[in-house]
Short mmCIF file of C-alpha atoms in Angstrom, two decimals:
data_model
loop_
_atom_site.label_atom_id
_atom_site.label_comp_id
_atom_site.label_asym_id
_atom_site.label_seq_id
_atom_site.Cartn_x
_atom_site.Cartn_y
_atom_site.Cartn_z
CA UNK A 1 55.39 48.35 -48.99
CA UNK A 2 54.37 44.98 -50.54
CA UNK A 3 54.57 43.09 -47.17
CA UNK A 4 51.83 45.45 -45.68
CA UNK A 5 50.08 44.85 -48.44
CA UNK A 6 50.45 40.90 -47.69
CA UNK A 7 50.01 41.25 -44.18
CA UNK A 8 46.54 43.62 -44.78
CA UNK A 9 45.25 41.22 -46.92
CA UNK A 10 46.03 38.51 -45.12
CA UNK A 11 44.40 40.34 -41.59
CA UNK A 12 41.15 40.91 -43.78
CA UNK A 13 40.80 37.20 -45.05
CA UNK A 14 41.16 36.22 -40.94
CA UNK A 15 38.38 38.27 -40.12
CA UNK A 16 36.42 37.33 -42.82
CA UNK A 17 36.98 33.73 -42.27
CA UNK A 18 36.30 34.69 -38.54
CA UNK A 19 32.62 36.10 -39.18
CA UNK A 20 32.17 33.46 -41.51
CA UNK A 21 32.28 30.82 -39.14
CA UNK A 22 30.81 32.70 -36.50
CA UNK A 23 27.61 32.91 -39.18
CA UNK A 24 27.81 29.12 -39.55
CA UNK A 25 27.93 28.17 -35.87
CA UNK A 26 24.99 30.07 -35.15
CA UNK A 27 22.81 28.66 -38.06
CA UNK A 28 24.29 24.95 -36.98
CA UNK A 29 23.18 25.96 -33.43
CA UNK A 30 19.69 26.71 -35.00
CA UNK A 31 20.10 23.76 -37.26
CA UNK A 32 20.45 21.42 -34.07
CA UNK A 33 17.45 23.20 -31.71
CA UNK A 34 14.96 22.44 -34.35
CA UNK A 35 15.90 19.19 -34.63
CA UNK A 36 16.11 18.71 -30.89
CA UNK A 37 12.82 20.26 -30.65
CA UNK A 38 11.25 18.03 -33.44
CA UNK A 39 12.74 15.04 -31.74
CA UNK A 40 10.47 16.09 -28.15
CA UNK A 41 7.83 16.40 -30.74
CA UNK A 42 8.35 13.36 -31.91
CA UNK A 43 8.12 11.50 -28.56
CA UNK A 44 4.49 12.88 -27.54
CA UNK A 45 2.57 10.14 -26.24
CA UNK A 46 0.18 9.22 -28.95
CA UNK A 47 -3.66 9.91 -28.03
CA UNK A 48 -5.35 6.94 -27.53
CA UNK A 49 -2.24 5.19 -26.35
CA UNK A 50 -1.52 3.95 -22.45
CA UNK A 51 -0.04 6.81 -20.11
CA UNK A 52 2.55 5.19 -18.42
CA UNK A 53 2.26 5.38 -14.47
CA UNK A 54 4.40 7.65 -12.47
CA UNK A 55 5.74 8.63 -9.22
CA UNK A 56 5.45 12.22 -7.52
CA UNK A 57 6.05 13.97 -4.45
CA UNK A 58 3.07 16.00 -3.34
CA UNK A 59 4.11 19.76 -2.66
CA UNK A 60 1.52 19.44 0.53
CA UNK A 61 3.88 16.93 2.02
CA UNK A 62 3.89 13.24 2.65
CA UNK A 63 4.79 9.93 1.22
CA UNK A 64 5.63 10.08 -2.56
CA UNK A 65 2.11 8.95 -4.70
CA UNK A 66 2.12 6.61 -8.06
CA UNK A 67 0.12 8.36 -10.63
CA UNK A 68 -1.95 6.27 -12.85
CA UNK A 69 -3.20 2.23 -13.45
CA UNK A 70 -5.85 3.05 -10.46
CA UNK A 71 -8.44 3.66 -13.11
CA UNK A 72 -9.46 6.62 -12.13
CA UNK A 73 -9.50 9.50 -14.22
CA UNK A 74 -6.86 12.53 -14.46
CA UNK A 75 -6.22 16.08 -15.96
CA UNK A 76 -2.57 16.49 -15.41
CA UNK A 77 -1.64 20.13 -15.59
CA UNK A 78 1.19 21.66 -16.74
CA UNK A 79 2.15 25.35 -15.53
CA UNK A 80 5.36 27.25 -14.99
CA UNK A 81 5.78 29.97 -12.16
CA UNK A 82 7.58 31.88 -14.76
CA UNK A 83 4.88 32.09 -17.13
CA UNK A 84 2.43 34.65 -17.18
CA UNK A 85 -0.18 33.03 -19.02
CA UNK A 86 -0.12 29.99 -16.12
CA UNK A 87 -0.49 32.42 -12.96
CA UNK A 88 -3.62 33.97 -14.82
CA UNK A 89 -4.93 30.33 -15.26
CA UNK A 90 -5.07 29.60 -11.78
CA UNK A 91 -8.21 30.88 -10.10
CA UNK A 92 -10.11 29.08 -12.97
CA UNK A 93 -8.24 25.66 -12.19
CA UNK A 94 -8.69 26.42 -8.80
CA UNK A 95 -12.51 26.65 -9.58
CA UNK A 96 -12.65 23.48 -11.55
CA UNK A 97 -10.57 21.25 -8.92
CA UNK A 98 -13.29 20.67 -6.16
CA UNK A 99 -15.64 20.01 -9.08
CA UNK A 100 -13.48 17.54 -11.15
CA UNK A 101 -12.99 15.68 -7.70
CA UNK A 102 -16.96 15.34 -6.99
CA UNK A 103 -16.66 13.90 -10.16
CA UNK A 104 -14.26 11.25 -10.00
CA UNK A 105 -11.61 12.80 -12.03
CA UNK A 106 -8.29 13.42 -10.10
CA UNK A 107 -6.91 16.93 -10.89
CA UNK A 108 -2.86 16.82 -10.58
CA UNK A 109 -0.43 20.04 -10.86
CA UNK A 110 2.66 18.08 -12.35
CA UNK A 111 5.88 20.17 -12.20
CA UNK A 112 9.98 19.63 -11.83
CA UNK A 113 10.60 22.80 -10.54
CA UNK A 114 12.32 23.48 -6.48
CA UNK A 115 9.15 23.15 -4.00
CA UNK A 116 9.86 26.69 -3.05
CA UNK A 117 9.11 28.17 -6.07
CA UNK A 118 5.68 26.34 -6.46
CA UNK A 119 4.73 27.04 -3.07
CA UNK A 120 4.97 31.11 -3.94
CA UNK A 121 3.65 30.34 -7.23
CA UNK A 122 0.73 28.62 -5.96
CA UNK A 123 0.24 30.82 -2.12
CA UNK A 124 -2.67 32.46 -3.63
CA UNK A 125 -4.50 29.51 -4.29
CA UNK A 126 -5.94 26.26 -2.95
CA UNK A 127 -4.16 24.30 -5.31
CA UNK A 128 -0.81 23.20 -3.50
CA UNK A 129 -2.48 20.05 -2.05
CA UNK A 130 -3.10 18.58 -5.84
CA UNK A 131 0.72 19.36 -6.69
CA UNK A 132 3.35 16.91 -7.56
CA UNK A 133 6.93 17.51 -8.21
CA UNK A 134 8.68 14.58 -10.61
CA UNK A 135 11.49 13.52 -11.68
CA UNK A 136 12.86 15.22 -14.69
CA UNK A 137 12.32 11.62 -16.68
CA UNK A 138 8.81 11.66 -15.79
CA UNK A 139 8.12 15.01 -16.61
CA UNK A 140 10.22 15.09 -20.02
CA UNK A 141 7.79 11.43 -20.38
CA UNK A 142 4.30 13.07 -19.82
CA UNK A 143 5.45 16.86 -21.34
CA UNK A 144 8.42 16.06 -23.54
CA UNK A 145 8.02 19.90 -25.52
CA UNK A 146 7.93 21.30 -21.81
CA UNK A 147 4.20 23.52 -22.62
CA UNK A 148 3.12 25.48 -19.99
CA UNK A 149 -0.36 25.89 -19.25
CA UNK A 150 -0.78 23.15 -20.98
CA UNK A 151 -3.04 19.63 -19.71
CA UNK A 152 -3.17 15.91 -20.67
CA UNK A 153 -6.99 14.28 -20.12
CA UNK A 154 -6.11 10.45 -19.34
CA UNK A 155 -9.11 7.95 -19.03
CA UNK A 156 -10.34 5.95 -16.70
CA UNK A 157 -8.44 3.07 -18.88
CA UNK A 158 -5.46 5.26 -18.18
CA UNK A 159 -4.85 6.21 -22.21
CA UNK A 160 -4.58 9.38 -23.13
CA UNK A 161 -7.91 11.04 -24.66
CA UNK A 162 -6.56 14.81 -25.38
CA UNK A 163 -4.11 16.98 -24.62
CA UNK A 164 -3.55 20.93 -25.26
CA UNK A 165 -3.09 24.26 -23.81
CA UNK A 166 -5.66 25.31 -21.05
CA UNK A 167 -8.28 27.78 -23.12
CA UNK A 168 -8.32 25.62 -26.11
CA UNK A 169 -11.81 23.57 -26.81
CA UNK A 170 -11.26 20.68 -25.20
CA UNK A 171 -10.16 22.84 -22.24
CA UNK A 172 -13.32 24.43 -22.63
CA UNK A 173 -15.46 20.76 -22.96
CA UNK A 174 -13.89 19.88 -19.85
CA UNK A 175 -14.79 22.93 -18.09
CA UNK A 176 -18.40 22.80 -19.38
CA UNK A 177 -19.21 19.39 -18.33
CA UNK A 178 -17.61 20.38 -14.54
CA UNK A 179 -20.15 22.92 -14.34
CA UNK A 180 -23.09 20.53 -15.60
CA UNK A 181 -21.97 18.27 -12.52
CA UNK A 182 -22.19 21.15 -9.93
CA UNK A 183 -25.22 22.45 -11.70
CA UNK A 184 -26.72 18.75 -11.14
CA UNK A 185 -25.67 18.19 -7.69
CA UNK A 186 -27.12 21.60 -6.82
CA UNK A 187 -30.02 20.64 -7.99
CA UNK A 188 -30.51 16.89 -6.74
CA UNK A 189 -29.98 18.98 -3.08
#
């Protein structure tokens, strides 16, 4: 009798042992993603600060293009073909493109995902000839919390003067003054 006792107590300390360190591996796993995720935080480019140049291939095809030092302005655009928020974003970037080009400002779709994913991502849309697929470097450089729809405004100095999520006020700003230009050219027609 006393050895199941022993051997029933001895069962219910293993399992309790058992959940215990099942409870601690998953708050050490949560422990660790925060930290991860704090550490991509950490390595934002700073506003203000130069935005390194990079290399992409365009999505239309052709030789691979360097990004940046031209001195010409960008947007760079963030999006994901699995977000939601990103497909409903598109007819209004795909509005603002031809205008941000009139004015000088180079409008690039950055992404790491396979080509044929952006292509049915973006077959609605006019916007496959201002895509570039990186490297994962690049892309973990210029969107190191991986934010999608999300944008980076670089100067014609080529430092970064804002970054958010498409909607947000500077988002807005920048969508404002691309209608003032194609108000103005309308009118100087």
């Amino acid at each position: 009798m006393m050895d199941s006792d022993v051997l029933a107590l001895i069962l219910l300390l293993l399992a309790l042992s058992v959940a215990l360190n099942l409870k601690l591996s998953l708050h050490l796993s949560k422990v660790v993603h925060s930290l991860s995720a704090a550490a991509r935080a950490a390595s934002m480019l700073p506003v203000g600060e130069p935005v390194p140049a990079f290399t992409g291939k365009p999505l239309a095809g052709g030789a691979p293009l360097t990004v940046g030092g031209d001195g010409q302005p960008a947007v760079l655009l963030f999006l994901s073909s699995a977000c939601p928020k990103c497909r409903q974003k598109l007819p209004g970037i795909e509005r603002l493109a031809p205008l941000a080009r009139d004015a000088g400002v180079a409008i690039w779709l950055v992404s790491l995902e396979p080509a044929w994913r952006l292509r049915r991502f973006l077959q609605a849309s006019s916007l496959a000839g201002s895509t570039l697929r990186v490297a994962a470097t690049d892309y973990e450089m210029l969107n190191p919390v991986m934010s999608s729809p999300s944008y980076l405004f670089i100067s014609q100095a080529g430092t970064l003067d804002a970054r958010g999520m498409i909607g947000d006020d500077d988002w807005r700003s920048f969508s404002e003054q691309m209608d003032e230009v194609r108000i103005a050219s309308e009118a100087s027609a």
